[in-house]
């Protein structure tokens, strides 16, 4: 049990947390403005990953037919991320239009159910059109492993963490400094006044879904780079766990969603070395397959002591920085 | 042609007739008042004019164009601004953000410009901040620019709401009980604020009030609404001394001569 081993896990936890944080943001933003959780969000992450697969494949084919390697791998990756974020944003807009807007005045439970149904529709459509078999995500960049003082880090892991942090920072600036971000925050406080400012509530709602979905798509592609096998149900457990992160962070808090996403990654990943340490110290025999049981018991404990989440406030679930 | 004209407007809540054959004619630069006991339907009339409710019958004309059926945000963009009795401010946003929010439609940068921090976004936001500061100065809340509205004194919150409504550059301003809950000093202050806004922007103002002093100081014309119907209409003096109005108000503690 060395320091290196812990560092290794630490880096894995950062990567894992990036996925949770990016997805949790979508839950938190939508909740704060509509007071509804978009339960299709995990499946939008899945759709984003598949769209990324399609875009990457198309770009590779395009480069392949034009002969030489005109585009380096990293550029294809950047293009894939940007194009897929753009396309997945429209999936989010459609989900809002079809499943949420018509039910805005309906009982909350009904709108939650429609989200779940959209999720099932997305999963089964995927099986219908793509056959349900697992697909391999093309590896757009060569994997390079660096050895930093005995800790092995791949260029992909570094890139995944940096891209995620970059996106979170961009979102933070967007919400803080632009008129759209301001409208989203204002709508979270009092949506009735928004139209009286000449602003269409429907547009702000659609925009929120679009941004959340684009972030989920980025998470999907980054996930595909790290774990290059996609399947139609990949969004289910990921979605639920990111949902846990959104609640743990405090509903509506952007920073909370990010930090709780990383925290969840740490709790999950670090549970395994913790089990190993305990086993060695006390000569126990706890299986590491108990990881999720232990990790989520910890989350449950945190919520018992902080029922409004880490950055949540008792009186409001409004969009905050 | 009147700037704002309401013709034969009625509205029902279930089977209850909340507003009945209501008419209004407001010229540019005119200040008119709407008084009446609680539950008479005054705020409902505001909600009908601003498109929050759809009138069952009648027309609302702004500059001669019927706006019934348009969305609230479209009607607001055409030039009807409004404040609320319960001041709907966004508690944890700054004063500056409130006033800038009213400039939303005047900024034209798009979603990509917003994410990429385009020079256009910077330029427009900067200009919007400067303009917002002017409105805040006008209503004496510029010293609170970066404070959260929740931390402001009550009177200042009211003035923030006015600054926000006016930063939209409306032609008609609807004020729903602008002096509710105010001390007499704050009330006098508010009367001055409304006057200032009126003079500076040549607004047509239509206000709901319970305090007759506010109405008689500000309005040229007053309507009394009882059970959704206009009972008496005239100058503040005529209305105040009308036997029907006195009768309608008997027992109503809210009135404040």
Coordinates of C-alpha atoms in Angstrom, one line a residue, chain A residues 48-207:
Chain A
X48 CA -24.5 12.1 -26.7
X49 CA -21.9 9.4 -26.6
X50 CA -23.5 7.6 -29.6
X51 CA -23.8 10.9 -31.5
X52 CA -20.1 11.4 -30.8
X53 CA -19.4 7.9 -32.1
X54 CA -21.3 8.7 -35.3
X55 CA -19.6 12.1 -35.8
X56 CA -16.1 10.7 -35.1
X57 CA -16.7 7.8 -37.5
X58 CA -18.0 10.2 -40.2
X59 CA -15.0 12.5 -39.7
X60 CA -12.6 9.6 -39.9
X61 CA -14.2 8.3 -43.1
X62 CA -14.0 11.8 -44.6
X63 CA -10.4 12.1 -43.8
X64 CA -9.8 8.6 -44.9
X65 CA -11.3 9.1 -48.4
X66 CA -9.4 12.4 -48.9
X67 CA -6.3 10.4 -48.8
X68 CA -3.7 11.7 -46.4
X69 CA -4.2 12.3 -42.8
X70 CA -5.1 16.0 -43.3
X71 CA -6.6 16.2 -39.8
X72 CA -4.6 15.1 -36.8
X73 CA -6.4 12.9 -34.3
X74 CA -6.7 15.6 -31.7
X75 CA -8.3 18.0 -34.1
X76 CA -10.9 15.3 -35.1
X77 CA -11.5 14.9 -31.4
X78 CA -12.1 18.6 -30.8
X79 CA -14.4 18.7 -33.8
X80 CA -16.2 15.6 -32.6
X81 CA -16.8 17.1 -29.2
X82 CA -18.0 20.4 -30.6
X83 CA -20.3 19.0 -33.3
X84 CA -21.8 16.4 -31.0
X85 CA -22.4 18.9 -28.2
X86 CA -24.2 21.0 -30.8
X87 CA -26.3 18.1 -32.1
X88 CA -27.1 16.7 -28.6
X89 CA -28.3 20.2 -27.6
X90 CA -31.1 19.7 -30.1
X91 CA -32.0 16.4 -28.5
X92 CA -32.4 18.3 -25.2
X93 CA -34.5 21.0 -26.9
X94 CA -36.8 18.3 -28.4
X95 CA -37.1 16.5 -25.0
X96 CA -38.1 19.8 -23.4
X97 CA -40.6 20.6 -26.2
X98 CA -42.2 17.1 -26.2
X99 CA -42.1 16.0 -22.6
X100 CA -41.8 19.1 -20.4
X101 CA -43.4 22.1 -22.0
X102 CA -46.9 20.5 -22.5
X103 CA -46.8 19.5 -18.8
X104 CA -45.6 22.7 -17.2
X105 CA -48.8 23.2 -15.3
X106 CA -49.4 19.5 -14.7
X107 CA -48.7 17.8 -11.3
X108 CA -44.9 17.5 -10.8
X109 CA -45.1 13.7 -10.6
X110 CA -46.5 13.5 -14.2
X111 CA -43.6 15.5 -15.6
X112 CA -41.1 13.3 -13.8
X113 CA -42.8 10.3 -15.3
X114 CA -42.6 11.7 -18.8
X115 CA -38.9 12.2 -18.3
X116 CA -38.5 8.5 -17.4
X117 CA -40.5 7.5 -20.4
X118 CA -38.4 9.6 -22.8
X119 CA -35.5 7.8 -21.3
X120 CA -37.0 4.4 -22.1
X121 CA -37.9 5.6 -25.6
X122 CA -34.3 6.8 -26.2
X123 CA -32.9 3.4 -25.0
X124 CA -35.2 1.3 -27.0
X125 CA -34.8 3.5 -30.1
X126 CA -31.1 2.9 -29.8
X127 CA -31.7 -0.9 -29.7
X128 CA -34.1 -0.6 -32.6
X129 CA -31.8 1.4 -34.9
X130 CA -28.4 0.1 -33.9
X131 CA -29.2 -3.4 -32.9
X132 CA -28.4 -3.2 -29.3
X133 CA -25.0 -4.7 -29.5
X134 CA -22.1 -2.9 -27.9
X135 CA -20.2 -0.5 -30.1
X136 CA -16.6 0.4 -30.0
X137 CA -15.8 4.1 -29.7
X138 CA -12.9 5.0 -32.1
X139 CA -9.7 6.0 -30.3
X140 CA -9.0 9.3 -31.9
X141 CA -5.8 10.0 -30.2
X142 CA -2.8 7.7 -29.4
X143 CA -2.7 6.8 -25.8
X144 CA 0.6 8.0 -24.2
X145 CA 1.4 7.0 -20.6
X146 CA 3.6 9.2 -18.5
X147 CA 5.5 8.0 -15.5
X148 CA 5.6 10.7 -12.9
X149 CA 7.5 9.4 -10.0
X150 CA 6.0 6.0 -10.2
X151 CA 2.5 7.2 -10.8
X152 CA 1.2 6.4 -14.3
X153 CA -0.9 9.0 -16.0
X154 CA -2.2 8.8 -19.5
X155 CA -2.6 11.8 -21.8
X156 CA -6.3 10.9 -22.1
X157 CA -6.9 11.2 -18.4
X158 CA -5.2 14.6 -18.2
X159 CA -7.2 15.7 -21.2
X160 CA -10.5 14.5 -19.8
X161 CA -10.0 16.3 -16.6
X162 CA -8.9 19.5 -18.3
X163 CA -11.7 19.6 -20.8
X164 CA -14.2 19.0 -18.1
X165 CA -12.8 21.8 -15.9
X166 CA -12.7 24.1 -19.0
X167 CA -16.4 23.4 -19.7
X168 CA -17.4 24.0 -16.1
X169 CA -15.5 27.3 -16.1
X170 CA -17.1 28.3 -19.4
X171 CA -20.6 27.6 -17.9
X172 CA -19.7 29.5 -14.7
X173 CA -18.8 32.6 -16.8
X174 CA -21.9 32.1 -19.0
X175 CA -24.2 32.1 -16.0
X176 CA -22.5 34.9 -14.3
X177 CA -21.8 37.3 -17.0
X178 CA -24.2 37.0 -19.9
X179 CA -27.8 38.0 -20.3
X180 CA -28.8 34.4 -20.9
X181 CA -27.3 33.3 -17.7
X182 CA -28.9 36.2 -15.8
X183 CA -32.3 35.3 -17.3
X184 CA -31.8 31.7 -16.1
X185 CA -31.0 32.7 -12.6
X186 CA -33.9 35.2 -12.6
X187 CA -36.3 32.6 -13.8
X188 CA -35.2 30.3 -11.0
X189 CA -36.3 33.0 -8.5
X190 CA -39.5 34.1 -10.0
X191 CA -40.5 32.9 -13.4
X192 CA -43.6 35.1 -13.6
X193 CA -41.7 38.3 -14.0
X194 CA -39.5 36.9 -16.8
X195 CA -42.1 37.4 -19.6
X196 CA -42.8 40.9 -18.2
X197 CA -39.2 41.8 -19.0
X198 CA -40.0 40.9 -22.6
X199 CA -38.2 37.5 -22.3
X200 CA -39.7 34.3 -23.5
X201 CA -39.8 31.7 -20.8
X202 CA -40.0 28.9 -23.3
X203 CA -36.7 30.0 -24.9
X204 CA -34.9 30.1 -21.6
X205 CA -36.2 26.7 -20.7
X206 CA -35.2 25.3 -24.1
X207 CA -31.8 26.9 -23.7

